[in-house]
Coordinates of C-alpha atoms in Angstrom, one line a residue:
Chain A
M1 CA -0.8 98.1 119.3
T2 CA 1.4 95.6 119.5
D3 CA 3.6 93.2 117.1
R4 CA 1.9 90.6 119.4
D5 CA -1.9 91.9 119.0
R6 CA -0.9 92.0 114.9
Y7 CA 0.0 88.7 115.1
Q8 CA -1.6 87.0 117.6
R9 CA -4.0 84.9 115.3
Q10 CA -1.5 83.0 113.7
M11 CA 1.0 83.2 116.7
I12 CA -1.3 80.4 118.3
L13 CA -1.5 78.5 115.9
P14 CA 0.3 74.8 116.6
G15 CA 3.8 75.3 115.1
F16 CA 4.2 78.8 114.7
G17 CA 5.0 80.6 117.7
L18 CA 7.4 84.1 118.1
D19 CA 10.1 82.3 116.8
T20 CA 8.2 81.7 114.1
Q21 CA 6.9 84.9 113.6
E22 CA 9.8 86.5 114.0
K23 CA 11.4 84.8 110.5
L24 CA 8.6 86.2 108.7
L25 CA 9.8 90.3 109.5
A26 CA 13.8 88.8 109.3
A27 CA 12.7 87.5 105.4
K28 CA 12.7 89.2 102.8
V29 CA 10.9 88.8 99.2
L30 CA 10.3 89.8 96.0
I31 CA 6.9 90.6 94.4
I32 CA 8.4 90.1 89.9
G33 CA 4.3 91.0 88.9
V34 CA 1.8 93.1 90.6
G35 CA -1.1 92.5 89.3
G36 CA -3.7 89.7 88.7
L37 CA -1.5 87.5 91.0
G38 CA 0.4 89.7 92.7
C39 CA -1.4 91.8 94.2
P40 CA -3.5 89.7 96.7
A41 CA 0.0 87.5 97.1
L42 CA 1.2 90.8 98.2
Q43 CA -1.3 91.4 100.5
Y44 CA -0.9 88.6 102.2
L45 CA 2.4 88.3 102.6
V46 CA 2.3 92.0 104.4
G47 CA -0.7 90.9 106.8
A48 CA 1.4 88.5 107.5
G49 CA 3.9 90.5 108.5
V50 CA 7.0 89.3 106.0
G51 CA 9.3 91.9 107.0
Y52 CA 10.8 93.3 103.7
I53 CA 9.1 93.1 100.1
G54 CA 10.0 94.5 96.9
I55 CA 7.4 94.8 94.6
M56 CA 8.2 95.5 90.9
D57 CA 6.4 96.4 87.1
A58 CA 6.4 98.9 85.3
D59 CA 2.4 99.1 84.7
K60 CA 0.0 101.6 85.2
I61 CA -4.0 100.5 86.7
S62 CA -6.6 100.8 84.4
L63 CA -10.5 100.4 84.5
S64 CA -10.6 96.6 83.0
N65 CA -7.4 95.5 86.0
L66 CA -10.0 96.5 88.7
H67 CA -11.8 93.6 88.8
R68 CA -9.1 91.1 90.0
Q69 CA -6.6 93.7 91.3
L70 CA -9.1 94.6 94.7
L71 CA -6.2 96.4 95.7
F72 CA -6.9 99.3 93.5
T73 CA -9.4 101.4 92.7
E74 CA -11.1 103.3 90.7
S75 CA -9.0 106.9 92.2
D76 CA -6.3 104.6 91.2
I77 CA -6.6 104.3 87.8
G78 CA -3.3 106.4 85.4
L79 CA -1.5 105.2 88.6
L80 CA 1.9 103.2 89.0
K81 CA 0.4 99.8 90.3
V82 CA 3.7 99.7 92.6
S83 CA 3.4 103.2 93.9
Q84 CA -0.4 102.6 94.5
A85 CA 0.4 99.5 96.2
A86 CA 3.6 100.2 98.4
A87 CA 1.2 103.1 99.7
K88 CA -1.7 101.4 100.9
M89 CA 0.2 98.4 102.1
R90 CA 2.7 100.4 104.3
L91 CA -1.2 101.4 105.9
L92 CA -1.6 97.8 106.5
N93 CA 1.5 97.1 107.9
A94 CA 4.7 99.7 108.7
D95 CA 6.5 96.9 110.5
V96 CA 6.7 96.2 106.5
T97 CA 9.6 97.6 104.3
I98 CA 8.4 98.2 100.8
E99 CA 10.4 98.4 98.1
T100 CA 9.4 99.1 94.3
Y101 CA 10.4 98.8 91.0
P102 CA 8.5 100.9 88.2
F103 CA 10.0 98.9 85.7
H104 CA 9.8 95.8 83.7
I105 CA 12.5 92.4 84.9
D106 CA 14.8 91.9 82.2
Q107 CA 18.2 90.7 82.2
S108 CA 20.1 94.2 82.7
N109 CA 18.5 94.4 86.6
A110 CA 17.8 91.0 87.5
L111 CA 20.4 89.5 88.9
A112 CA 21.7 92.6 90.8
I113 CA 17.8 92.9 92.2
I114 CA 16.7 89.5 92.7
S115 CA 19.8 88.9 94.7
K116 CA 19.0 90.9 97.3
Y117 CA 15.9 89.0 98.2
D118 CA 15.8 85.3 100.0
L119 CA 12.3 84.3 97.7
I120 CA 11.0 84.9 94.5
I121 CA 7.5 85.3 93.4
D122 CA 6.3 84.9 89.7
A123 CA 3.9 86.8 89.5
T124 CA 4.3 87.8 85.7
D125 CA 1.7 87.2 82.5
N126 CA 4.0 86.6 79.9
F127 CA 5.9 83.6 78.9
P128 CA 9.9 85.7 78.4
A129 CA 9.9 86.4 82.1
K130 CA 8.8 83.8 83.8
Y131 CA 11.7 81.8 81.5
L132 CA 14.0 85.0 82.5
I133 CA 12.9 84.5 86.6
N134 CA 13.3 81.1 86.7
D135 CA 16.8 81.1 85.5
A136 CA 17.7 84.3 87.0
C137 CA 17.0 81.9 90.3
L138 CA 18.3 79.2 88.8
V139 CA 21.5 81.2 89.4
L140 CA 21.5 83.1 92.4
N141 CA 20.0 79.7 93.9
K142 CA 16.6 81.3 95.3
P143 CA 14.0 79.9 95.2
Y144 CA 10.7 80.8 93.9
V145 CA 7.3 80.5 93.8
F146 CA 5.6 80.5 90.5
G147 CA 1.5 80.7 89.4
A148 CA -0.3 81.1 86.2
V149 CA -3.6 81.5 85.2
S150 CA -5.5 81.3 81.9
R151 CA -9.6 81.7 82.1
Y152 CA -10.9 79.2 84.7
E153 CA -7.6 77.7 85.3
G154 CA -4.4 78.3 87.4
Q155 CA -1.7 76.6 88.4
V156 CA 0.9 77.3 91.2
A157 CA 4.3 74.6 91.9
V158 CA 7.1 76.0 94.0
F159 CA 11.3 75.3 92.0
N160 CA 14.6 75.2 93.0
L161 CA 13.8 75.0 97.0
D162 CA 16.9 72.4 97.0
T163 CA 20.6 73.3 96.7
S164 CA 21.6 70.1 94.5
S165 CA 23.5 70.5 91.1
N166 CA 20.1 69.4 89.8
P167 CA 17.0 71.0 91.1
I168 CA 13.4 71.0 90.4
Q169 CA 12.8 74.3 88.0
Y170 CA 10.4 75.1 85.5
R171 CA 11.8 74.2 82.6
D172 CA 11.0 70.1 83.8
L173 CA 7.7 71.1 83.0
F174 CA 8.1 73.0 79.4
P175 CA 11.8 73.4 78.5
E176 CA 11.3 75.8 76.5
A177 CA 9.6 79.0 76.3
P178 CA 6.4 78.6 74.1
K179 CA 6.8 81.0 70.7
P180 CA 5.2 84.1 70.7
G181 CA 0.9 83.5 70.1
E182 CA 1.1 79.9 70.7
V183 CA -0.5 81.0 74.1
P184 CA -3.1 83.3 74.1
S185 CA -2.4 85.5 76.9
C186 CA -5.2 86.9 79.8
A187 CA -5.7 90.5 77.6
E188 CA -6.3 87.7 74.5
A189 CA -8.6 84.4 76.9
G190 CA -9.8 86.2 79.5
V191 CA -9.7 85.4 83.1
I192 CA -12.5 85.4 85.9
G193 CA -11.5 87.9 88.8
V194 CA -11.2 85.0 91.3
L195 CA -9.2 82.5 90.0
P196 CA -5.4 84.5 90.2
G197 CA -7.4 85.5 93.8
I198 CA -7.3 82.3 94.2
I199 CA -4.1 81.9 92.9
G200 CA -2.1 84.8 94.2
A201 CA -3.4 84.4 97.7
M202 CA -1.7 80.5 97.3
Q203 CA 1.4 81.8 96.2
A204 CA 1.7 83.5 99.6
A205 CA 0.7 80.5 101.5
E206 CA 3.6 78.7 99.8
A207 CA 6.1 81.4 100.6
I208 CA 5.3 81.6 104.3
K209 CA 5.4 78.2 104.4
I210 CA 8.9 77.7 102.8
I211 CA 10.0 80.7 105.0
T212 CA 8.8 79.3 108.1
G213 CA 9.8 76.2 107.9
I214 CA 5.6 74.7 108.9
G215 CA 4.2 72.3 106.2
T216 CA 5.4 71.1 103.5
P217 CA 6.2 72.9 100.5
L218 CA 4.9 72.4 97.0
Y219 CA 7.8 71.8 95.7
G220 CA 8.5 69.2 92.7
R221 CA 5.0 69.2 92.6
L222 CA 2.7 71.0 90.3
Y223 CA -0.2 71.7 91.3
H224 CA -4.0 72.5 88.6
Y225 CA -7.0 74.6 89.9
N226 CA -10.2 73.9 87.8
L227 CA -12.4 76.3 89.6
L228 CA -15.3 75.6 87.8
L229 CA -14.6 72.3 88.6
A230 CA -14.1 72.9 91.9
Q231 CA -11.2 70.5 91.5
G232 CA -7.4 70.1 92.2
F233 CA -5.2 68.1 89.7
E234 CA -1.4 66.9 91.2
I235 CA 1.5 66.3 89.5
E236 CA 5.2 64.8 90.3
I237 CA 7.7 66.5 88.1
S238 CA 10.4 64.4 86.7
A239 CA 13.1 66.4 86.7
N240 CA 15.4 66.1 83.2
E241 CA 17.8 64.0 83.2
K242 CA 20.3 66.1 81.7
V243 CA 21.5 68.8 84.1
F244 CA 20.5 72.0 82.9
E245 CA 23.4 74.4 82.8
M246 CA 22.6 77.8 84.3
N247 CA 24.8 80.5 85.5
E248 CA 25.5 84.0 84.6
R249 CA 26.8 83.4 81.2
I250 CA 24.8 81.5 80.0
F251 CA 21.4 83.5 81.4
L252 CA 23.1 86.8 79.9
E253 CA 24.0 85.6 76.5
N254 CA 20.7 83.8 76.1
C255 CA 17.5 85.3 74.3
Y256 CA 14.3 85.9 76.6
E257 CA 12.8 88.2 74.0
E258 CA 9.9 87.5 72.1
N259 CA 9.4 87.8 68.1
E260 CA 13.2 87.7 67.9
D261 CA 14.6 86.6 63.9
E262 CA 10.4 87.4 63.7
M263 CA 9.9 89.7 60.6
D264 CA 7.9 92.6 60.8
I265 CA 4.0 92.4 59.8
P266 CA 2.1 96.1 58.8
E267 CA 0.0 96.2 61.1
I268 CA -3.0 99.0 59.7
T269 CA -5.7 101.0 61.7
V270 CA -9.6 99.7 62.3
S271 CA -10.1 102.5 59.5
E272 CA -7.6 101.2 56.8
F273 CA -8.9 97.9 57.3
N274 CA -12.9 98.8 57.5
R275 CA -12.0 100.7 53.7
M276 CA -9.9 97.3 52.9
R277 CA -11.9 94.8 53.6
V278 CA -14.8 95.2 51.1
L279 CA -12.1 95.1 48.5
P280 CA -12.7 91.7 46.0
E281 CA -8.7 91.3 46.3
V282 CA -9.0 91.1 50.3
Y283 CA -9.6 88.3 52.4
V284 CA -10.8 88.6 57.1
L285 CA -9.5 85.5 58.2
D286 CA -10.5 85.9 61.9
V287 CA -7.6 83.4 64.1
R288 CA -9.4 83.8 67.3
E289 CA -10.4 80.6 69.0
R290 CA -13.8 79.4 68.1
H291 CA -14.9 79.9 71.7
E292 CA -13.8 83.7 71.9
Y293 CA -17.1 86.3 71.7
P294 CA -18.7 88.7 69.8
S295 CA -19.3 86.7 66.5
I296 CA -18.8 89.0 63.7
D297 CA -20.0 88.6 60.1
F298 CA -17.1 90.7 58.2
S299 CA -14.8 87.7 58.2
D300 CA -14.5 85.5 55.3
A301 CA -12.8 82.6 57.4
Q302 CA -12.2 82.5 60.8
I303 CA -8.8 79.3 61.8
P304 CA -8.0 80.0 64.8
M305 CA -4.4 80.7 66.1
S306 CA -4.3 76.6 67.1
E307 CA -5.2 75.5 63.6
L308 CA -3.2 77.8 61.8
Q309 CA -0.2 75.3 60.8
A310 CA -3.2 72.6 59.8
K311 CA -4.7 74.6 57.8
M312 CA -2.3 76.9 56.2
H313 CA -3.5 75.5 53.0
E314 CA -7.0 77.4 53.4
I315 CA -5.7 80.6 52.7
P316 CA -6.8 81.5 49.3
E317 CA -4.2 84.0 47.2
K318 CA -5.4 87.1 47.9
E319 CA -4.7 90.2 50.4
I320 CA -5.5 88.8 54.2
C321 CA -6.3 91.1 56.9
I322 CA -6.0 89.4 60.4
I323 CA -8.0 89.9 63.1
C324 CA -8.2 88.7 66.4
H325 CA -8.9 89.7 70.3
Q326 CA -6.1 92.4 71.0
G327 CA -4.0 92.9 67.8
I328 CA -1.8 90.5 68.7
R329 CA -2.3 87.0 67.8
S330 CA -3.6 88.4 64.5
V331 CA 0.9 89.5 64.1
Y332 CA 2.2 86.3 65.3
A333 CA -0.5 84.8 62.4
A334 CA 0.4 87.1 60.1
Q335 CA 4.3 85.9 60.2
Q336 CA 3.0 82.3 60.3
I337 CA 1.8 82.2 57.6
S338 CA 4.2 85.0 55.3
K339 CA 6.7 82.3 56.4
K340 CA 4.1 79.5 54.8
R341 CA 2.9 81.2 51.8
N342 CA 4.1 83.9 49.4
L343 CA 0.9 86.1 50.5
K344 CA 0.9 90.0 51.1
V345 CA -0.5 90.4 55.2
Y346 CA -2.1 92.6 57.3
S347 CA -2.3 92.2 60.8
V348 CA -5.5 94.7 62.0
K349 CA -4.1 97.1 65.1
G350 CA -5.5 96.8 68.6
G351 CA -7.7 94.2 67.0
L352 CA -11.5 93.6 67.5
T353 CA -10.7 95.2 71.5
A354 CA -10.1 98.7 68.8
Y355 CA -12.7 98.4 66.1
F356 CA -15.6 98.0 69.1
K357 CA -14.7 100.8 70.6
Chain B
M1 CA -12.0 48.9 82.2
A2 CA -10.3 51.5 79.8
I3 CA -7.7 54.4 80.0
T4 CA -8.7 57.8 81.3
V5 CA -7.2 61.1 79.5
Y6 CA -7.3 64.4 81.4
F7 CA -6.8 67.5 79.1
F8 CA -6.4 71.0 80.8
G9 CA -6.1 74.5 79.2
S10 CA -6.1 75.1 75.6
L11 CA -6.4 70.9 75.8
V12 CA -10.0 70.8 75.9
D13 CA -10.5 73.9 73.5
I14 CA -8.7 71.3 70.6
T15 CA -10.2 68.2 72.2
G16 CA -13.9 69.2 72.7
Q17 CA -12.9 67.6 75.9
S18 CA -11.7 67.7 79.3
K19 CA -11.9 63.6 79.8
K20 CA -11.8 61.2 77.6
E21 CA -12.4 57.2 78.0
L22 CA -10.2 54.9 75.5
N23 CA -9.7 51.5 75.4
S24 CA -6.4 50.1 76.6
F25 CA -3.2 51.3 74.5
S26 CA 0.3 49.8 75.1
D27 CA 2.0 52.8 75.5
T28 CA 2.2 56.7 75.9
D29 CA 3.7 56.7 72.5
A30 CA 0.3 54.9 71.2
L31 CA -1.7 56.5 72.9
N32 CA -0.4 59.9 72.2
L33 CA -0.1 59.3 68.6
L34 CA -3.9 58.8 68.6
L35 CA -4.8 61.5 69.8
Q36 CA -2.9 63.8 67.2
K37 CA -4.2 61.7 64.6
D38 CA -7.6 63.0 65.9
Y39 CA -6.8 66.4 66.7
P40 CA -4.4 67.0 64.4
T41 CA -3.9 70.9 66.0
L42 CA -1.5 68.6 69.3
I43 CA 1.0 68.4 67.1
S44 CA 1.9 72.0 67.4
T45 CA 1.0 72.6 70.9
K46 CA 3.3 72.3 73.4
Y47 CA 1.8 69.9 76.7
F48 CA 3.8 67.3 78.5
I49 CA 2.1 64.2 79.4
A50 CA 1.6 62.2 83.2
V51 CA 0.2 58.7 83.5
N52 CA -1.6 58.5 87.6
Q53 CA -0.1 61.9 88.2
Q54 CA 3.1 61.7 87.2
M55 CA 4.9 63.2 85.3
I56 CA 6.8 61.1 82.6
K57 CA 9.8 62.2 79.6
T58 CA 9.8 59.5 77.9
N59 CA 7.4 56.0 76.7
H60 CA 5.7 54.8 79.5
E61 CA 3.9 51.3 79.8
L62 CA -0.1 51.8 79.9
N63 CA -2.5 49.3 82.4
N64 CA -6.1 49.7 82.5
G65 CA -6.9 51.7 84.5
D66 CA -4.5 53.9 84.5
I67 CA -5.1 58.2 84.4
V68 CA -3.3 60.0 81.3
A69 CA -3.4 64.0 82.0
L70 CA -1.5 66.2 78.9
M71 CA -1.2 69.6 80.7
P72 CA -0.4 72.2 78.3
P73 CA 1.3 75.4 80.0
F74 CA -0.2 78.9 81.7
S75 CA 1.1 82.6 81.4
G76 CA -1.1 84.2 82.9
G77 CA -1.1 86.6 86.5

């Protein structure tokens, strides 16, 4: 089997010949996050013949990944995502060199790794990583393809594609990262499996366009996709008037960690919670959004995280046990309450997921 | 003709709708103020505003038939 056979279907496309295919084979792409977005992006880039691909993720495969990370199978559970993904992708296309980074991106490794690549795909699932990737790409003048999902909706955009002093970047949309808990994660908000498949494939498409020069990249535009309505909505991005200053020194001194300067909140186990919740001086507060399941009958009140600031005064002078879906938002809610009210607050570790286990 | 406001992501939960028709408003500041009065949670929520699919950074005049979008950040992957 020759290369010509493998890529024949795309090489016969108008505007896509042998020289275009060679651009893909010469390209180096780093995919950060090998989850719902990263798996489909990786598969399409390997299929298309991108010559050198780095994949970065510290996580191991779990059963709850499989509904959307179709690269993995049940026998992969418990194994490292990057190792399994690399093994499978080498079987798909031996032309492609896969480099694995079995750890999370952080300030100490980002610049050294990103500098080895031509293009970055942000397939991460949290704001600290997204801001860190944005800033590192600015420092190194690397274009990157942003993707993110929330329940039935997704966003895609290309950032930092021009070399001007003020390229379009993620901070033009949202200059500062939301506080932890302000926006629920996939684990908390839920996501339908096919959605990151669509968004991750779009990220791969943008990467291929940027590498080969075909078409018009999604630069300076944010594309929003609503799966339930089967509707796209595109917004032209306005750059911040003030040039956002970013260089290696600022990047290394910046703080990307969540929970910085936040107080420690005592976490209680489910059995401790069960003992406490029946006591008259204990008040059980559910901070999930109203649409979240399952409904529970042992909470004294439900104040969704999004309404907490406005309803802070409704919380009585009791010991407060806060519960949410996974025990992430409840810690954040407890911090918010502790700041405003002088109350004893506890977060139920693992949330309702642990409770119903 | 009125002004159509589209809500995305978590803003749909806050406002209980993905689309709202409003009678004419002079500008986006006035519109945003009214929305925050009707849905106080919006005050502590991050989003940007676009008028006719162009992101705006400062107050923007509104005309009948304009489409306003409120877009929050997503981080899932």
